[in-house]
């Protein structure tokens, strides 16, 4: 799956020289900067969703997914852990899950 491949690339960049890639540079700035960048990209996706520009939203959604994976990697949260949580949530109705929070 492409998300797992991207996750592995991002994890490999954690130990790379920050001058060698954007991912390494972003990760070297720490989790706070990674979270900030994810937030910026999420807002850009929201704007494109409201505008209704399919191509722009597609591009921004890809940016959101990439930056989400970078943010997760910055805190050592595995994508499979996120998938496991999603799987757990699909075993009940959304209303039940929300009521338990």
Tab-separated table of N, CA and C in Angstrom:
chain	number	residue	atom	x	y	z
A	1	UNK	N	0.849	-1.173	0.000
A	1	UNK	CA	0.000	0.000	0.000
A	1	UNK	C	0.892	1.232	0.000
A	2	UNK	N	0.521	2.218	-0.753
A	2	UNK	CA	1.354	3.419	-0.912
A	2	UNK	C	1.601	4.129	0.420
A	3	UNK	N	0.627	4.134	1.322
A	3	UNK	CA	0.843	4.809	2.604
A	3	UNK	C	1.925	4.114	3.428
A	4	UNK	N	1.964	2.790	3.383
A	4	UNK	CA	3.033	2.077	4.095
A	4	UNK	C	4.391	2.361	3.457
A	5	UNK	N	4.446	2.419	2.148
A	5	UNK	CA	5.706	2.735	1.466
A	5	UNK	C	6.175	4.135	1.840
A	6	UNK	N	5.238	5.082	1.838
A	6	UNK	CA	5.588	6.453	2.201
A	6	UNK	C	6.028	6.527	3.658
A	7	UNK	N	5.342	5.799	4.527
A	7	UNK	CA	5.734	5.771	5.934
A	7	UNK	C	7.176	5.271	6.078
A	8	UNK	N	7.536	4.217	5.363
A	8	UNK	CA	8.891	3.670	5.451
A	8	UNK	C	9.933	4.672	4.954
A	9	UNK	N	9.613	5.396	3.901
A	9	UNK	CA	10.521	6.431	3.398
A	9	UNK	C	10.709	7.528	4.437
A	10	UNK	N	9.610	7.953	5.052
A	10	UNK	CA	9.676	9.004	6.073
A	10	UNK	C	10.503	8.534	7.264
A	11	UNK	N	10.281	7.312	7.714
A	11	UNK	CA	11.048	6.779	8.845
A	11	UNK	C	12.539	6.735	8.507
A	12	UNK	N	12.863	6.353	7.284
A	12	UNK	CA	14.270	6.322	6.863
A	12	UNK	C	14.888	7.714	6.878
A	13	UNK	N	14.090	8.716	6.604
A	13	UNK	CA	14.596	10.091	6.569
A	13	UNK	C	14.850	10.659	7.962
A	14	UNK	N	14.320	10.006	9.006
A	14	UNK	CA	14.528	10.506	10.369
A	14	UNK	C	16.012	10.583	10.713
A	15	UNK	N	16.785	9.678	10.158
A	15	UNK	CA	18.219	9.665	10.463
A	15	UNK	C	19.065	10.283	9.358
A	16	UNK	N	18.416	10.855	8.362
A	16	UNK	CA	19.144	11.445	7.231
A	16	UNK	C	19.603	12.866	7.561
A	17	UNK	N	20.581	13.306	6.825
A	17	UNK	CA	21.071	14.677	6.934
A	17	UNK	C	19.939	15.624	6.519
A	18	UNK	N	19.597	16.615	7.366
A	18	UNK	CA	18.513	17.540	7.032
A	18	UNK	C	18.703	18.286	5.711
A	19	UNK	N	19.925	18.417	5.272
A	19	UNK	CA	20.151	19.103	3.990
A	19	UNK	C	19.883	18.187	2.801
A	20	UNK	N	19.607	16.901	3.080
A	20	UNK	CA	19.436	15.942	1.986
A	20	UNK	C	17.996	15.813	1.499
A	21	UNK	N	17.015	16.214	2.341
A	21	UNK	CA	15.625	16.090	1.901
A	21	UNK	C	14.720	16.988	2.731
A	22	UNK	N	13.575	17.346	2.137
A	22	UNK	CA	12.580	18.143	2.837
A	22	UNK	C	12.077	17.388	4.081
A	23	UNK	N	11.841	16.096	3.941
A	23	UNK	CA	11.339	15.289	5.056
A	23	UNK	C	12.329	15.296	6.213
A	24	UNK	N	13.596	15.070	5.922
A	24	UNK	CA	14.628	15.080	6.970
A	24	UNK	C	14.704	16.452	7.627
A	25	UNK	N	14.592	17.488	6.828
A	25	UNK	CA	14.644	18.854	7.351
A	25	UNK	C	13.462	19.112	8.291
A	26	UNK	N	12.273	18.718	7.862
A	26	UNK	CA	11.088	18.920	8.682
A	26	UNK	C	11.179	18.124	9.984
A	27	UNK	N	11.563	16.866	9.892
A	27	UNK	CA	11.689	16.038	11.094
A	27	UNK	C	12.747	16.579	12.050
A	28	UNK	N	13.797	17.161	11.517
A	28	UNK	CA	14.866	17.700	12.379
A	28	UNK	C	14.390	18.889	13.204
A	29	UNK	N	13.298	19.504	12.790
A	29	UNK	CA	12.757	20.655	13.519
A	29	UNK	C	11.856	20.253	14.681
A	30	UNK	N	11.575	18.950	14.770
A	30	UNK	CA	10.836	18.444	15.913
A	30	UNK	C	9.342	18.292	15.687
A	31	UNK	N	8.702	17.601	16.633
A	31	UNK	CA	7.276	17.301	16.523
A	31	UNK	C	6.375	18.534	16.437
A	32	UNK	N	6.738	19.601	17.151
A	32	UNK	CA	5.890	20.798	17.121
A	32	UNK	C	5.816	21.382	15.710
A	33	UNK	N	6.962	21.464	15.041
A	33	UNK	CA	6.985	21.994	13.674
A	33	UNK	C	6.250	21.056	12.723
A	34	UNK	N	6.398	19.743	12.924
A	34	UNK	CA	5.686	18.777	12.080
A	34	UNK	C	4.177	18.932	12.246
A	35	UNK	N	3.728	19.134	13.476
A	35	UNK	CA	2.300	19.328	13.741
A	35	UNK	C	1.804	20.640	13.134
A	36	UNK	N	2.613	21.675	13.246
A	36	UNK	CA	2.257	22.968	12.653
A	36	UNK	C	2.086	22.847	11.135
A	37	UNK	N	3.008	22.167	10.501
A	37	UNK	CA	2.946	22.004	9.043
A	37	UNK	C	1.729	21.179	8.648
A	38	UNK	N	1.422	20.124	9.416
A	38	UNK	CA	0.219	19.335	9.153
A	38	UNK	C	-1.014	20.230	9.225
A	39	UNK	N	-1.086	21.065	10.245
A	39	UNK	CA	-2.217	21.980	10.391
A	39	UNK	C	-2.355	22.930	9.222
A	40	UNK	N	-1.241	23.469	8.749
A	40	UNK	CA	-1.265	24.369	7.591
A	40	UNK	C	-1.829	23.652	6.366
A	41	UNK	N	-1.369	22.436	6.159
A	41	UNK	CA	-1.833	21.679	4.992
A	41	UNK	C	-3.309	21.318	5.114
A	42	UNK	N	-3.752	21.008	6.334
A	42	UNK	CA	-5.171	20.687	6.546
A	42	UNK	C	-6.050	21.895	6.220
A	43	UNK	N	-5.620	23.074	6.626
A	43	UNK	CA	-6.376	24.294	6.315
A	43	UNK	C	-6.424	24.512	4.806
A	44	UNK	N	-5.309	24.303	4.127
A	44	UNK	CA	-5.294	24.459	2.665
A	44	UNK	C	-6.261	23.482	2.004
A	45	UNK	N	-6.347	22.268	2.519
A	45	UNK	CA	-7.294	21.283	1.975
A	45	UNK	C	-8.734	21.741	2.225
A	46	UNK	N	-8.997	22.266	3.401
A	46	UNK	CA	-10.333	22.784	3.704
A	46	UNK	C	-10.745	23.882	2.731
A	47	UNK	N	-9.824	24.772	2.458
A	47	UNK	CA	-10.109	25.870	1.532
A	47	UNK	C	-10.467	25.326	0.151
A	48	UNK	N	-9.703	24.359	-0.322
A	48	UNK	CA	-9.978	23.783	-1.643
A	48	UNK	C	-11.279	22.996	-1.653
A	49	UNK	N	-11.622	22.369	-0.531
A	49	UNK	CA	-12.896	21.649	-0.443
A	49	UNK	C	-14.067	22.616	-0.562
A	50	UNK	N	-13.951	23.768	0.083
A	50	UNK	CA	-15.007	24.778	0.017
A	50	UNK	C	-15.107	25.355	-1.395
A	51	UNK	N	-13.967	25.573	-2.019
A	51	UNK	CA	-13.955	26.120	-3.388
A	51	UNK	C	-14.537	25.136	-4.399
A	52	UNK	N	-14.378	23.852	-4.123
A	52	UNK	CA	-14.878	22.836	-5.041
A	52	UNK	C	-13.949	22.526	-6.191
A	53	UNK	N	-12.687	22.881	-6.052
A	53	UNK	CA	-11.697	22.600	-7.103
A	53	UNK	C	-11.164	21.186	-6.898
A	54	UNK	N	-11.640	20.251	-7.704
A	54	UNK	CA	-11.310	18.830	-7.548
A	54	UNK	C	-9.807	18.577	-7.607
A	55	UNK	N	-9.147	19.131	-8.608
A	55	UNK	CA	-7.705	18.898	-8.775
A	55	UNK	C	-6.913	19.488	-7.613
A	56	UNK	N	-7.276	20.689	-7.204
A	56	UNK	CA	-6.556	21.332	-6.098
A	56	UNK	C	-6.799	20.587	-4.791
A	57	UNK	N	-8.030	20.136	-4.570
A	57	UNK	CA	-8.319	19.380	-3.362
A	57	UNK	C	-7.565	18.052	-3.350
A	58	UNK	N	-7.482	17.406	-4.498
A	58	UNK	CA	-6.733	16.158	-4.598
A	58	UNK	C	-5.275	16.381	-4.218
A	59	UNK	N	-4.691	17.438	-4.736
A	59	UNK	CA	-3.299	17.760	-4.434
A	59	UNK	C	-3.104	18.086	-2.958
A	60	UNK	N	-3.991	18.884	-2.403
A	60	UNK	CA	-3.879	19.247	-0.991
A	60	UNK	C	-4.120	18.041	-0.088
A	61	UNK	N	-5.033	17.158	-0.484
A	61	UNK	CA	-5.275	15.948	0.309
A	61	UNK	C	-4.020	15.082	0.360
A	62	UNK	N	-3.301	14.999	-0.754
A	62	UNK	CA	-2.039	14.257	-0.767
A	62	UNK	C	-1.038	14.904	0.189
A	63	UNK	N	-0.992	16.240	0.195
A	63	UNK	CA	-0.110	16.946	1.127
A	63	UNK	C	-0.496	16.646	2.575
A	64	UNK	N	-1.800	16.623	2.865
A	64	UNK	CA	-2.279	16.336	4.212
A	64	UNK	C	-1.841	14.941	4.648
A	65	UNK	N	-2.034	13.947	3.773
A	65	UNK	CA	-1.639	12.581	4.126
A	65	UNK	C	-0.134	12.484	4.378
A	66	UNK	N	0.648	13.101	3.512
A	66	UNK	CA	2.102	13.091	3.695
A	66	UNK	C	2.481	13.727	5.031
A	67	UNK	N	1.944	14.909	5.301
A	67	UNK	CA	2.316	15.612	6.527
A	67	UNK	C	1.759	14.931	7.775
A	68	UNK	N	0.637	14.235	7.644
A	68	UNK	CA	0.143	13.427	8.761
A	68	UNK	C	1.150	12.330	9.088
A	69	UNK	N	1.662	11.658	8.065
A	69	UNK	CA	2.647	10.603	8.289
A	69	UNK	C	3.937	11.158	8.892
A	70	UNK	N	4.341	12.335	8.466
A	70	UNK	CA	5.528	12.966	9.047
A	70	UNK	C	5.285	13.282	10.521
A	71	UNK	N	4.111	13.833	10.815
A	71	UNK	CA	3.781	14.154	12.203
A	71	UNK	C	3.746	12.895	13.060
A	72	UNK	N	3.131	11.833	12.555
A	72	UNK	CA	3.101	10.575	13.296
A	72	UNK	C	4.514	10.052	13.531
A	73	UNK	N	5.347	10.089	12.502
A	73	UNK	CA	6.729	9.611	12.632
A	73	UNK	C	7.509	10.434	13.651
A	74	UNK	N	7.212	11.714	13.715
A	74	UNK	CA	7.934	12.571	14.664
A	74	UNK	C	7.644	12.181	16.110
A	75	UNK	N	6.522	11.492	16.318
A	75	UNK	CA	6.147	11.029	17.662
A	75	UNK	C	6.174	9.505	17.777
A	76	UNK	N	6.781	8.858	16.787
A	76	UNK	CA	6.915	7.393	16.776
A	76	UNK	C	5.568	6.665	16.884
A	77	UNK	N	4.576	7.191	16.196
A	77	UNK	CA	3.272	6.540	16.109
A	77	UNK	C	3.216	5.838	14.752
A	78	UNK	N	3.023	4.530	14.786
A	78	UNK	CA	3.005	3.732	13.556
A	78	UNK	C	1.655	3.844	12.855
A	79	UNK	N	1.711	3.854	11.549
A	79	UNK	CA	0.495	3.883	10.741
A	79	UNK	C	-0.394	2.681	11.067
A	80	UNK	N	0.203	1.533	11.297
A	80	UNK	CA	-0.594	0.352	11.642
A	80	UNK	C	-1.355	0.538	12.954
A	81	UNK	N	-0.819	1.342	13.873
A	81	UNK	CA	-1.544	1.638	15.107
A	81	UNK	C	-2.790	2.480	14.808
A	82	UNK	N	-2.657	3.400	13.880
A	82	UNK	CA	-3.808	4.218	13.467
A	82	UNK	C	-4.841	3.337	12.775
A	83	UNK	N	-4.378	2.448	11.897
A	83	UNK	CA	-5.297	1.524	11.226
A	83	UNK	C	-5.999	0.614	12.236
A	84	UNK	N	-5.277	0.171	13.257
A	84	UNK	CA	-5.883	-0.683	14.284
A	84	UNK	C	-6.978	0.078	15.031
A	85	UNK	N	-6.742	1.331	15.305
A	85	UNK	CA	-7.754	2.149	15.979
A	85	UNK	C	-8.973	2.337	15.081
A	86	UNK	N	-8.748	2.575	13.807
A	86	UNK	CA	-9.875	2.688	12.874
A	86	UNK	C	-10.661	1.385	12.807
A	87	UNK	N	-9.951	0.291	12.783
A	87	UNK	CA	-10.599	-1.018	12.744
A	87	UNK	C	-11.438	-1.240	14.001
A	88	UNK	N	-10.888	-0.875	15.143
A	88	UNK	CA	-11.609	-1.018	16.402
A	88	UNK	C	-12.898	-0.199	16.369
A	89	UNK	N	-12.810	0.997	15.803
A	89	UNK	CA	-13.977	1.873	15.758
A	89	UNK	C	-15.049	1.373	14.802
A	90	UNK	N	-14.670	0.645	13.779
A	90	UNK	CA	-15.670	0.159	12.823
A	90	UNK	C	-16.466	-1.012	13.385
A	91	UNK	N	-16.044	-1.523	14.525
A	91	UNK	CA	-16.757	-2.626	15.155
A	91	UNK	C	-17.986	-2.148	15.931
A	92	UNK	N	-18.193	-0.832	15.975
A	92	UNK	CA	-19.351	-0.276	16.663
A	92	UNK	C	-19.894	0.885	15.846
A	93	UNK	N	-21.078	1.327	16.172
A	93	UNK	CA	-21.625	2.465	15.431
A	93	UNK	C	-20.868	3.722	15.823
A	94	UNK	N	-20.839	4.673	14.929
A	94	UNK	CA	-20.190	5.948	15.218
A	94	UNK	C	-20.837	6.668	16.381
A	95	UNK	N	-22.141	6.535	16.503
A	95	UNK	CA	-22.830	7.182	17.614
A	95	UNK	C	-22.451	6.554	18.949
A	96	UNK	N	-22.308	5.242	18.968
A	96	UNK	CA	-21.883	4.557	20.193
A	96	UNK	C	-20.469	4.961	20.564
A	97	UNK	N	-19.603	4.992	19.581
A	97	UNK	CA	-18.197	5.341	19.828
A	97	UNK	C	-18.110	6.763	20.378
A	98	UNK	N	-18.846	7.684	19.786
A	98	UNK	CA	-18.800	9.082	20.220
A	98	UNK	C	-19.349	9.222	21.637
A	99	UNK	N	-20.390	8.466	21.973
A	99	UNK	CA	-20.983	8.538	23.308
A	99	UNK	C	-20.024	8.052	24.387
A	100	UNK	N	-19.098	7.162	24.015
A	100	UNK	CA	-18.139	6.622	24.987
A	100	UNK	C	-17.002	7.591	25.300
A	101	UNK	N	-16.834	8.592	24.490
A	101	UNK	CA	-15.729	9.534	24.717
A	101	UNK	C	-16.037	10.480	25.847
